[in-house]
mmCIF file of C-alpha atoms in Angstrom:
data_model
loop_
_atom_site.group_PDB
_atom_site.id
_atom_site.type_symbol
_atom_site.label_atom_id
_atom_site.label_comp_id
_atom_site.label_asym_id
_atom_site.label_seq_id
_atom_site.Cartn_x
_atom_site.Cartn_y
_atom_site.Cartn_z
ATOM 1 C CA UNK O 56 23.919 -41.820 -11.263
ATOM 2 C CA UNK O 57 26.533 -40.689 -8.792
ATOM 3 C CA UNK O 58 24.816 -37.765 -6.730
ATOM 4 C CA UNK O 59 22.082 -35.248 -7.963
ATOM 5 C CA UNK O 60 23.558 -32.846 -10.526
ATOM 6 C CA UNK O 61 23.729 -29.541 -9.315
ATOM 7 C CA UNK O 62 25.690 -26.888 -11.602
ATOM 8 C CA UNK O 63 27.214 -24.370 -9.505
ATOM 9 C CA UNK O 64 30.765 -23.887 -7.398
ATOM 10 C CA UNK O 65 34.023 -25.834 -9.075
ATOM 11 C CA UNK O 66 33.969 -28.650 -10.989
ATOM 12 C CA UNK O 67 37.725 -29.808 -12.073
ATOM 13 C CA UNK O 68 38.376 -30.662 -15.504
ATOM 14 C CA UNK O 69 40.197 -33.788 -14.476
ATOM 15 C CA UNK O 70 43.558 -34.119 -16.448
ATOM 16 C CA UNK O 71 44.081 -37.852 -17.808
ATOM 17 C CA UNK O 72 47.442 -38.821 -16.319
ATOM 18 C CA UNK O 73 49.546 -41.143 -18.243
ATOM 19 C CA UNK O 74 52.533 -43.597 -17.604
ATOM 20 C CA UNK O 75 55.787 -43.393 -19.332
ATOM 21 C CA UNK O 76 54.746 -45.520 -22.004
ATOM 22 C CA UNK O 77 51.567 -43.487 -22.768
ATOM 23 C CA UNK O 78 48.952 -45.661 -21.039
ATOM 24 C CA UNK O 79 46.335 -44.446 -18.863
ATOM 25 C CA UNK O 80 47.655 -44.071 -15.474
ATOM 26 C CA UNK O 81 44.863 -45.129 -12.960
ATOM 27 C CA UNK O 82 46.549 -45.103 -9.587
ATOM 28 C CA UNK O 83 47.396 -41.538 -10.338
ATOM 29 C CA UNK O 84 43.895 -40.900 -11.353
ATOM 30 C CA UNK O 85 42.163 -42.042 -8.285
ATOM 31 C CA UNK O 86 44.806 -40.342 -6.458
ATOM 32 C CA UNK O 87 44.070 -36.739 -8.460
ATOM 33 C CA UNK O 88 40.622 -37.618 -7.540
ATOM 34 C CA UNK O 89 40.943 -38.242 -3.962
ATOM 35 C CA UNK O 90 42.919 -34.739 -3.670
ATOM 36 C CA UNK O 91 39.957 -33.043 -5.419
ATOM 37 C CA UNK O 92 37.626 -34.324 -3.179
ATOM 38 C CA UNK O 93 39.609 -33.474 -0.017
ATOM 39 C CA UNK O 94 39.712 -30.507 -1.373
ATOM 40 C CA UNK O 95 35.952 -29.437 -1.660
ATOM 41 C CA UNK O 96 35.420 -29.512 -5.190
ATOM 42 C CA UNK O 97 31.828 -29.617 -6.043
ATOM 43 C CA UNK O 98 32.398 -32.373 -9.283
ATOM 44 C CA UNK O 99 34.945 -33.220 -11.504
ATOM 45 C CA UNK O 100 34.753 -33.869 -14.938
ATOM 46 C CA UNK O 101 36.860 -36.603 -16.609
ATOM 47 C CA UNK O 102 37.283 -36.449 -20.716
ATOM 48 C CA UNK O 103 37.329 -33.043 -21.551
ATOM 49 C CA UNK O 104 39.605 -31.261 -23.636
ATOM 50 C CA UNK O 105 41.709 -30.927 -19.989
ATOM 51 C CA UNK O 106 41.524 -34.944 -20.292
ATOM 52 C CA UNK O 107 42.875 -35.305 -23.938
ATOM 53 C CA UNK O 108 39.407 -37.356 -25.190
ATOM 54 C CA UNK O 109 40.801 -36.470 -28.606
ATOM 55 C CA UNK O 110 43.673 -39.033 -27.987
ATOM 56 C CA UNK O 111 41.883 -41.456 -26.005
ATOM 57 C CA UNK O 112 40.169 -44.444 -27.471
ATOM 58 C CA UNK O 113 36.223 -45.281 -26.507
ATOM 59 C CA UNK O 114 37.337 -48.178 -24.592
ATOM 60 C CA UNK O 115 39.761 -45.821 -22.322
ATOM 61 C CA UNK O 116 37.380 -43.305 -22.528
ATOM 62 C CA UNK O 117 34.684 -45.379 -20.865
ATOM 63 C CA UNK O 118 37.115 -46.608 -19.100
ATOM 64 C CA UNK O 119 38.312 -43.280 -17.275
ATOM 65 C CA UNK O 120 34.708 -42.218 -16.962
ATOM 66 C CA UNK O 121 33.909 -45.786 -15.049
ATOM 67 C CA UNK O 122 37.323 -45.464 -12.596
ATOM 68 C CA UNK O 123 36.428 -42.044 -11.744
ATOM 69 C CA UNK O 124 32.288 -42.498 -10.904
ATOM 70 C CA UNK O 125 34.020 -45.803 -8.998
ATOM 71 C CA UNK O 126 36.175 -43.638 -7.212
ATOM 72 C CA UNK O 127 33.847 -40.453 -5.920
ATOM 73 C CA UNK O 128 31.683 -42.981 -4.884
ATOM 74 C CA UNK O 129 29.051 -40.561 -4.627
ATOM 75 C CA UNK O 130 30.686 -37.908 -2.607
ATOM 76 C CA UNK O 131 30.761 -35.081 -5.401
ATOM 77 C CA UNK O 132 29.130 -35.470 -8.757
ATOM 78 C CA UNK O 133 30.540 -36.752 -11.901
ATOM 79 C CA UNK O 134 30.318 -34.381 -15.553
ATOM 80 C CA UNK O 135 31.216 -36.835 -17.899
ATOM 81 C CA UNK O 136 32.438 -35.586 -20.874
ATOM 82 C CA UNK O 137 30.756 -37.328 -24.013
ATOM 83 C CA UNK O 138 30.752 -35.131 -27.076
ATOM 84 C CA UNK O 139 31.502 -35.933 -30.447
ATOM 85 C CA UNK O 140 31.423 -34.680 -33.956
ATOM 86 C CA UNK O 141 29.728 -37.488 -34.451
ATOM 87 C CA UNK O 142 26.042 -37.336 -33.078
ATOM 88 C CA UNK O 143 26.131 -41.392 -32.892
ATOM 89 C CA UNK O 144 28.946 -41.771 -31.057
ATOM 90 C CA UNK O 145 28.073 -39.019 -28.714
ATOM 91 C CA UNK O 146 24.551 -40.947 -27.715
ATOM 92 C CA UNK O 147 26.830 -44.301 -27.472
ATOM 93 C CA UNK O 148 29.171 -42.463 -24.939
ATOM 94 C CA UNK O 149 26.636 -40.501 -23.223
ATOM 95 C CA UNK O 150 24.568 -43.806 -22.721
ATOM 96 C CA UNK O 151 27.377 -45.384 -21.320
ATOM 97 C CA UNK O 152 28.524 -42.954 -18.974
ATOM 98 C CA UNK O 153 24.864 -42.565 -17.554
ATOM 99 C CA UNK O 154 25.788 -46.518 -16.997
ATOM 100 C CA UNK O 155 29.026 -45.927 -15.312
ATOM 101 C CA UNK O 156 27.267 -43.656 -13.373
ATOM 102 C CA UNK O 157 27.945 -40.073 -14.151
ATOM 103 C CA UNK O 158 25.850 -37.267 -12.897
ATOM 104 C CA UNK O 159 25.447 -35.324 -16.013
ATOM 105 C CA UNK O 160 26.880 -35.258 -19.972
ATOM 106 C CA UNK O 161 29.082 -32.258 -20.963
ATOM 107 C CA UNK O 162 28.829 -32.177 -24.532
ATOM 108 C CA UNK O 163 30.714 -29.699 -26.951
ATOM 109 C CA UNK O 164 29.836 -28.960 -30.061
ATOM 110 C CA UNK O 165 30.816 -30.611 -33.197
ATOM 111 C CA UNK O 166 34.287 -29.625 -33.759
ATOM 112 C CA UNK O 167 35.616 -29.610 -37.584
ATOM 113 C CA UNK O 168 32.542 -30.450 -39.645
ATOM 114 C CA UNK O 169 30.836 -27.752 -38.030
ATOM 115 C CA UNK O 170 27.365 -28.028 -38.535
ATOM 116 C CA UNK O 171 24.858 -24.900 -38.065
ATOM 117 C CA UNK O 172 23.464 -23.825 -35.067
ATOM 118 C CA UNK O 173 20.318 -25.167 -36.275
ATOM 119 C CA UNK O 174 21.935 -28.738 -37.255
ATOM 120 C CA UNK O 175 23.390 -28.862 -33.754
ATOM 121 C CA UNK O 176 20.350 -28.333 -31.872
ATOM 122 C CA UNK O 177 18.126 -30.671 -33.514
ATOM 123 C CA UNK O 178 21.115 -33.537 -35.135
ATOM 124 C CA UNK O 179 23.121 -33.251 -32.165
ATOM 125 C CA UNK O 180 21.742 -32.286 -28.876
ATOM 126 C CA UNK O 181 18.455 -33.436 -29.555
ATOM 127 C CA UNK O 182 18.835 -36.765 -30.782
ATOM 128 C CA UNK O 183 21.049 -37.308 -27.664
ATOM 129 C CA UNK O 184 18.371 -35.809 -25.299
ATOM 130 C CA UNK O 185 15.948 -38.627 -27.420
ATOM 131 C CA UNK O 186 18.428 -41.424 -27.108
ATOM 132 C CA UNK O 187 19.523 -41.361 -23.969
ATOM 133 C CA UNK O 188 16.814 -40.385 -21.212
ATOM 134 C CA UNK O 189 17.364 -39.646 -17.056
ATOM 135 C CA UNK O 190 20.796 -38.036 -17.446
ATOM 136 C CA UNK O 191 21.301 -33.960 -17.638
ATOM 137 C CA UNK O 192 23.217 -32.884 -20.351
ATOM 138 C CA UNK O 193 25.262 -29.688 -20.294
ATOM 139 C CA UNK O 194 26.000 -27.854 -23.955
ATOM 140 C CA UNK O 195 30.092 -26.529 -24.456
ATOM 141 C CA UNK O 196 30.058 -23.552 -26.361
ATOM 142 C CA UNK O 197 34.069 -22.912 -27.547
ATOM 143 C CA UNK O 198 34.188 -22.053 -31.232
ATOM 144 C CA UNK O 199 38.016 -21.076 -30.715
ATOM 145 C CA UNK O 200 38.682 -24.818 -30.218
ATOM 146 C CA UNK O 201 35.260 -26.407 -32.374
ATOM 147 C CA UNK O 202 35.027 -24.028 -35.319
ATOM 148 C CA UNK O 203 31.024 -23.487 -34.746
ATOM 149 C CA UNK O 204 28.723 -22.539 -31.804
ATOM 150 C CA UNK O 205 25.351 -23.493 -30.922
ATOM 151 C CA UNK O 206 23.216 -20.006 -30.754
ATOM 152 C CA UNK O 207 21.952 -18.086 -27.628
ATOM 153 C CA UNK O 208 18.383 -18.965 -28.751
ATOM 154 C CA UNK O 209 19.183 -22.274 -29.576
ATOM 155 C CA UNK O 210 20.630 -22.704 -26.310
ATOM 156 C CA UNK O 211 17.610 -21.466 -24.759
ATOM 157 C CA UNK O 212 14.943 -23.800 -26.749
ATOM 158 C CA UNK O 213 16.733 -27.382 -25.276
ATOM 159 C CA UNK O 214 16.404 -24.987 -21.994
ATOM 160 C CA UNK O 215 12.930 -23.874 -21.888
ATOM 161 C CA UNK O 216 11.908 -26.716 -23.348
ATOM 162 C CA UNK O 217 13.417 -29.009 -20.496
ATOM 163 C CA UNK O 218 15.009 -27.423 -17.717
ATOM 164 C CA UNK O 219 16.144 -30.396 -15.842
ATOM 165 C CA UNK O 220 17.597 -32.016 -18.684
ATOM 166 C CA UNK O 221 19.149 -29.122 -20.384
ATOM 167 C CA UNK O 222 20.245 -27.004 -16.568
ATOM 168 C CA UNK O 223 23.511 -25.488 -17.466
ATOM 169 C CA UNK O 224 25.726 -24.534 -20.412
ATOM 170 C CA UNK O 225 29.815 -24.358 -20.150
ATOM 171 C CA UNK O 226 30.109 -21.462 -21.174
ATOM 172 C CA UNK O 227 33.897 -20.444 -23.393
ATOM 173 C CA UNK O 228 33.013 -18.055 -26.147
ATOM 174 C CA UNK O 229 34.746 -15.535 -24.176
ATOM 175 C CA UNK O 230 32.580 -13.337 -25.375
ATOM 176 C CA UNK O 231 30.122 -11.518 -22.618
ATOM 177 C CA UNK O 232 27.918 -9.823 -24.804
ATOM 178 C CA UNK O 233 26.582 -13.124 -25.980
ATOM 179 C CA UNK O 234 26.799 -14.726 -22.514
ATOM 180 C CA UNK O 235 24.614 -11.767 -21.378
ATOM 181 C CA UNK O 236 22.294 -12.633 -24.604
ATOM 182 C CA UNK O 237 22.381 -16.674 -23.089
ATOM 183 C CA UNK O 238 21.149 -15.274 -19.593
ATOM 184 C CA UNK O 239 18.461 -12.646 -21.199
ATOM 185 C CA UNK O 240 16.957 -15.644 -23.429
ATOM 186 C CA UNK O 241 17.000 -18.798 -21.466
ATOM 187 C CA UNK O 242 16.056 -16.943 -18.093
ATOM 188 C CA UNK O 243 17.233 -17.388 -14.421
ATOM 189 C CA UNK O 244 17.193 -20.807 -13.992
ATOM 190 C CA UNK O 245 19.878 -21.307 -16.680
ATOM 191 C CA UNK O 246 23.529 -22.102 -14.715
ATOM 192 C CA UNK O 247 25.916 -20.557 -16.533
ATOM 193 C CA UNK O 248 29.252 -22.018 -16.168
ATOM 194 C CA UNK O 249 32.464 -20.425 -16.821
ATOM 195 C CA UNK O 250 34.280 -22.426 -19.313
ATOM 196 C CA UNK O 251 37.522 -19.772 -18.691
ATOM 197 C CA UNK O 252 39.365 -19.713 -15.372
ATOM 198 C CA UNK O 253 40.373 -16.106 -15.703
ATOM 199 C CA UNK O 254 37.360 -15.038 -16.472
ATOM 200 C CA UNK O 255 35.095 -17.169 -13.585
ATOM 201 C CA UNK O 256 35.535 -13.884 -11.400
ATOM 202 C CA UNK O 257 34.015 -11.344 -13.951
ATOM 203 C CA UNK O 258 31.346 -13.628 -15.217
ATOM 204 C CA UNK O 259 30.051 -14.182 -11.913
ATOM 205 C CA UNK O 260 29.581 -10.146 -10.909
ATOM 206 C CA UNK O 261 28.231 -9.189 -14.475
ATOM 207 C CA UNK O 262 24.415 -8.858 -13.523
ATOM 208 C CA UNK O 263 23.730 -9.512 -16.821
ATOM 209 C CA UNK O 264 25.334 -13.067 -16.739
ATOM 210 C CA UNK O 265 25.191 -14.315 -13.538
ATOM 211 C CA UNK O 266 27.472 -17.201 -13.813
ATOM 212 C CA UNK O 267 27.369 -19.642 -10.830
ATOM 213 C CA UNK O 268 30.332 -21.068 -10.796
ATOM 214 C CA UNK O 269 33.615 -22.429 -12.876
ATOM 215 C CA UNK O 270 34.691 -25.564 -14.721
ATOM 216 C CA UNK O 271 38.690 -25.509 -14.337
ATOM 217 C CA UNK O 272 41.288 -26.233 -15.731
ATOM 218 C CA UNK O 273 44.049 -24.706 -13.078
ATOM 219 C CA UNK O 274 42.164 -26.402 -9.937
ATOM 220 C CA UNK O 275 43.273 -29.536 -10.856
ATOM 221 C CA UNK O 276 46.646 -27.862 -9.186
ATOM 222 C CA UNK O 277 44.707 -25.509 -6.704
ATOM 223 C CA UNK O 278 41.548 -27.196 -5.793
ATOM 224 C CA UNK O 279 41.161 -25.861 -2.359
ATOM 225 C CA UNK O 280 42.119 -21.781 -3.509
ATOM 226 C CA UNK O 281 39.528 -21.712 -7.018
ATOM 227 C CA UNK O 282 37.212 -23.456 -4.873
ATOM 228 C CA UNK O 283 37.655 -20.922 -1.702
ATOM 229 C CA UNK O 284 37.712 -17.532 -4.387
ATOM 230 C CA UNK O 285 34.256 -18.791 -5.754
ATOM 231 C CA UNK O 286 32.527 -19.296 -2.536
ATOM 232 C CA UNK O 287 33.930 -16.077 -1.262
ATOM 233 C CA UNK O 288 31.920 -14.643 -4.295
ATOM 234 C CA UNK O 289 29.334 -16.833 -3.694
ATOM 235 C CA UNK O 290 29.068 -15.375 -0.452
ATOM 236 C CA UNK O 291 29.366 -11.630 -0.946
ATOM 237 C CA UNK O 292 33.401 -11.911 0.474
ATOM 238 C CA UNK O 293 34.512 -9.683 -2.344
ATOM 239 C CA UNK O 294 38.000 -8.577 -0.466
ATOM 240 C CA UNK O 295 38.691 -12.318 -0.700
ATOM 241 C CA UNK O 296 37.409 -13.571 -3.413
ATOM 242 C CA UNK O 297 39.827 -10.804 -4.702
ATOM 243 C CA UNK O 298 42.513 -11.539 -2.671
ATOM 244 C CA UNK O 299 42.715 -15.207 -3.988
ATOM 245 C CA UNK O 300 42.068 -14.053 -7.526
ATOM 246 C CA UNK O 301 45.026 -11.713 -7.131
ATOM 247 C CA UNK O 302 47.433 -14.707 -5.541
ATOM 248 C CA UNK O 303 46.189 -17.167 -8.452
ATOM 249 C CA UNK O 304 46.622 -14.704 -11.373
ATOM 250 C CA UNK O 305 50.101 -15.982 -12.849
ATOM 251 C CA UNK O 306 48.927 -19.294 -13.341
ATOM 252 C CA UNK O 307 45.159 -18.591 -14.520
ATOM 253 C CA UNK O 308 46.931 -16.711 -17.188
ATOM 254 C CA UNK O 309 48.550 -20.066 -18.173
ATOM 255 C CA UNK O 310 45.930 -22.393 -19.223
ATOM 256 C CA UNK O 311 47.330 -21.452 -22.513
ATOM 257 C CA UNK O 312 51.368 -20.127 -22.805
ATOM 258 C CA UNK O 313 52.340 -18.327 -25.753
ATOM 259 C CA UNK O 314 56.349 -18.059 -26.686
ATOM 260 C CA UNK O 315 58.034 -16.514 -29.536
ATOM 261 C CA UNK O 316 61.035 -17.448 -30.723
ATOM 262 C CA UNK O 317 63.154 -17.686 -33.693
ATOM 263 C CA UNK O 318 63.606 -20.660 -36.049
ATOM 264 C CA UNK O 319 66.357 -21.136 -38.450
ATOM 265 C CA UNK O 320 65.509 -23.297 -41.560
ATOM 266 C CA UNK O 321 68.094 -25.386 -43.229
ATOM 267 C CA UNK O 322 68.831 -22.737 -46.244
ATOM 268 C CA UNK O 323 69.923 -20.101 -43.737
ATOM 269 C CA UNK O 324 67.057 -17.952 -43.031
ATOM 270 C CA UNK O 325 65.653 -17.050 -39.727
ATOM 271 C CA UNK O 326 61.786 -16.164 -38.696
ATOM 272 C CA UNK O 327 59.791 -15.255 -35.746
ATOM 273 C CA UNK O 328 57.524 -18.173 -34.407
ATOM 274 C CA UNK O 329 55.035 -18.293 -31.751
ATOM 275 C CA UNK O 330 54.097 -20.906 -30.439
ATOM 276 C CA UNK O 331 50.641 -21.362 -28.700
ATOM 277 C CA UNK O 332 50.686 -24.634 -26.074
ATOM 278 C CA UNK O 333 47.350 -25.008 -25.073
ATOM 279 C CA UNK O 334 45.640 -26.704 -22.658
ATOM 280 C CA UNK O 335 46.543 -28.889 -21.074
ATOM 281 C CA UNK O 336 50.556 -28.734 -21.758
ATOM 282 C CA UNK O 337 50.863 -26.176 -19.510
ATOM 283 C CA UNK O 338 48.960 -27.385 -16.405
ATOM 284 C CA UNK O 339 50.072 -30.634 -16.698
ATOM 285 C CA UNK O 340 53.645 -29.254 -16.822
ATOM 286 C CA UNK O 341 53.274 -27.610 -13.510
ATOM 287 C CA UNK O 342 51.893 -30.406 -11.907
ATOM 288 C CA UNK O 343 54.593 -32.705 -13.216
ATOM 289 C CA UNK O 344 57.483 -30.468 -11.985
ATOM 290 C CA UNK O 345 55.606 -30.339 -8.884
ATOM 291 C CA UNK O 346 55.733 -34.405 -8.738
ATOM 292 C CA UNK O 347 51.620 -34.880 -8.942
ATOM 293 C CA UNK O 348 51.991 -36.843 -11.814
ATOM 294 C CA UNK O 349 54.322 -37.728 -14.937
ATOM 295 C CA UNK O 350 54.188 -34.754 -17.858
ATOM 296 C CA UNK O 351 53.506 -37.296 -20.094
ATOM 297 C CA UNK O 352 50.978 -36.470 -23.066
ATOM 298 C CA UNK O 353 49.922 -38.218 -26.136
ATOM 299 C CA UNK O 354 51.477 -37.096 -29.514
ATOM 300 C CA UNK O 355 50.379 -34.350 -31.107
ATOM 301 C CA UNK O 356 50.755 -32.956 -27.815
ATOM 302 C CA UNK O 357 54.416 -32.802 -26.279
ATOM 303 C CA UNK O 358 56.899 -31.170 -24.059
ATOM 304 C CA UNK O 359 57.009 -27.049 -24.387
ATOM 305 C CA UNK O 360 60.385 -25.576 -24.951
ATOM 306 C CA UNK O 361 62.815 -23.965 -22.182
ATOM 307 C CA UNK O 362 60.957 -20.422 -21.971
ATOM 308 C CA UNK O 363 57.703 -21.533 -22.104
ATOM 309 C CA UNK O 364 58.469 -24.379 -18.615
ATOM 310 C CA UNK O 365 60.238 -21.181 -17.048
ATOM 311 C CA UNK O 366 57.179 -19.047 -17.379
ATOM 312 C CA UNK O 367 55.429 -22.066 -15.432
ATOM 313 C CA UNK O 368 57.871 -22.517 -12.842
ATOM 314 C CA UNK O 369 58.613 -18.569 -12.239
ATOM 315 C CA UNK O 370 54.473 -18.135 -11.801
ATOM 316 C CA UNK O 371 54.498 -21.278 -9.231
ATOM 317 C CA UNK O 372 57.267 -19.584 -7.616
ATOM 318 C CA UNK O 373 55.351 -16.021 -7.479
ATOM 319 C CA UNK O 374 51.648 -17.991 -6.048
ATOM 320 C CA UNK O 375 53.773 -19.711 -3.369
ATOM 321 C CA UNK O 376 55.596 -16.635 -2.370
ATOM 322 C CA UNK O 377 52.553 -14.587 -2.441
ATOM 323 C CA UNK O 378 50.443 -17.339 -0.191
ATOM 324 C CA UNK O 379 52.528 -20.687 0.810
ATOM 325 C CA UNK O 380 48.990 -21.904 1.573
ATOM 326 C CA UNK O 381 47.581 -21.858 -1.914
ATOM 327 C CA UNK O 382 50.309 -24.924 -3.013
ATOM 328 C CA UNK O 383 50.639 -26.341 0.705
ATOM 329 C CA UNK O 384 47.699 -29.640 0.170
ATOM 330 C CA UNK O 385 49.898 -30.730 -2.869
ATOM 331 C CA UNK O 386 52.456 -31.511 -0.537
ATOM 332 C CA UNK O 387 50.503 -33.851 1.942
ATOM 333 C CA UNK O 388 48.730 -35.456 -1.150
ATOM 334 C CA UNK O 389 51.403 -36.208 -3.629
ATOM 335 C CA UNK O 390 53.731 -36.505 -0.862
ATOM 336 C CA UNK O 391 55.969 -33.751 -2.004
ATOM 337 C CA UNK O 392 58.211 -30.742 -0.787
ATOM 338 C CA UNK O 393 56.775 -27.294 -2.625
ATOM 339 C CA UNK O 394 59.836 -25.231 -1.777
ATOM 340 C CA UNK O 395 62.381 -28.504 -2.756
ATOM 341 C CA UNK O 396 60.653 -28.624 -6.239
ATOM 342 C CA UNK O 397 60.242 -25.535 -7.371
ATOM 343 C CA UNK O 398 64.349 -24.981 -6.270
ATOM 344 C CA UNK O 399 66.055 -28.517 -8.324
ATOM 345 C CA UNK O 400 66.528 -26.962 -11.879
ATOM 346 C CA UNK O 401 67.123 -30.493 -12.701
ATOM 347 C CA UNK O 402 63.430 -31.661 -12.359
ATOM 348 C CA UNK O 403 62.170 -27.991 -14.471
ATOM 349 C CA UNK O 404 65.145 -29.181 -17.362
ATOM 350 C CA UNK O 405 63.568 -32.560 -17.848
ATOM 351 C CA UNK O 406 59.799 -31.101 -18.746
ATOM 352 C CA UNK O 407 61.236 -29.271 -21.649
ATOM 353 C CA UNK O 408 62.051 -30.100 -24.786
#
């Protein structure tokens, strides 16, 4: 396994870049993953949602999983992502991950044939936990995105019954009633990850929750500033764990970026759309127009319309303005001039549709 798993501080869920053409990019992978490490990052986690696994194939899938344990080489730890809704291909990708040498399994609950909370304890997590011995695994609780949610006291049986195996849960119900129900069942030893960027800072102060930390979406773009705002909190640095929150804030508010506008339909009529592009359009929009990678996505997902890139590109603008540090590392990594980019309306025209 690469490292010992710890759950706490930022773990980056690694976007998958692709080529032109659609294929896996690996030379900007390793390069994402060298700038996360430079930048502190306590893991990253390749094939999330963040990652598009719902477009990837098994073989890529393994395959990103393999480049990036190659890559770390041991110097942060690796969060594999390995879910299913399928419990046997979820033990087939968790066992070879643990070969590939990931750290720990993050696996989400069974999107669309959403079983009970009882069905995914014992037919999901379970079995894995059976199947597949010597790896941590880390339960994804997001019923806005899977349809169903493994229970608080579910959640705290695969704890209680094996804390080493079952440490942490990502935690994106949104919801902090029930994450404060998670804490008061499963005890203190339970990490509690944030599974919501915006929300890392709250989660972590509510007593009654005590998250330890953050897996993000945005720090693939700001590594070194999510990292430095959660171990100012860490740390009891309110003022700057605040500060950075407060310099971040446009573009936490973007993992998702909502835009109404109006479509006309061939007979004439007009109505009021919005559209919702979710993660990780938008992120992987501003990193494209800041040159860290190509936009490209796999179909469903595409290119957002004019608004919605503007809204990305005037919320770059506003973090660099507010703290020219926060962007400044992109431009030694990706070899790239912050101010040049976010000025050429030609490179912004391109990522929209």
């Amino acid at each position: 396994m690469s490292g010992t798993f710890r759950p706490h501080g930022v773990w980056t869920a690694l976007v998958t870049p692709f080529s032109t053409d659609r294929h896996v990019d690996n030379d900007s992978l390793r390069r994402l993953i060298e700038f996360q490490v430079e930048e502190g990052v306590d893991g990253v986690l390749p094939c999330g949602t963040t990652g598009e696994s719902p477009t990837l194939s098994w073989q890529e899938h393994d395959a990103v999983v393999e480049t990036t344990a190659q890559e770390v080489e041991g110097r942060v730890a690796v969060l594999a992502g390995t879910g299913s809704n399928n419990t046997a291909e979820a033990i087939r990708s968790t066992a070879q991950a643990k070969e590939a040498g990931a750290t720990a399994a993050l696996l989400v609950d069974c999107y669309y044939n959403g079983p009970s909370t009882l069905e995914l304890r014992t037919e999901y997590y379970e079995r894995i936990l059976d199947e597949v011995s010597d790896i941590p695994i880390v339960p994804y609780v997001i019923p806005g995105r899977s349809g169903c949610a493994l229970a608080a006291a579910d959640l705290a049986i695969l704890h209680l019954n094996d804390p080493k195996r079952v440490p942490a849960v990502k935690q994106a119900t949104g919801d902090l009633e029930r994450m404060r129900l998670d804490r008061k069942l499963a005890g203190p030893a339970l990490s509690i990850l944030s599974g919501d960027d915006e929300l890392t800072l709250t989660m972590m102060r509510d007593e009654g929750i005590g998250a330890c930390g953050v897996i993000s979406v945005l720090s693939n773009l700001v590594p070194g500033a999510i990292g430095g705002m959660v171990r100012a909190e860490q740390s009891g640095d309110a003022e700057e764990s605040d500060r950075l929150a407060n310099v971040l804030a446009p573009i936490l508010q973007l993992v998702t970026c909502s835009v109404t506008s109006v479509r006309t339909l061939p007979n004439g009529q007009s109505a009021e759309v919005t559209d919702k592009f979710r993660n990780p359009v938008p992120v992987k929009t501003m990193m494209a127009g800041l040159g860290m990678l190509s936009s490209a996505k796999r179909a469903p997902l595409g290119r957002m319309n004019s608004a919605a890139v503007s809204q990305c590109r005037d919320a770059l603008r506003e973090v660099h303005a507010a703290d020219p540090g926060v962007l400044g590392p992109v431009e030694e990594a990706f070899d790239v001039r912050i101010d040049q980019r976010l000025g050429d309306d030609g490179v912004w025209s391109t990522l929209a549709r």
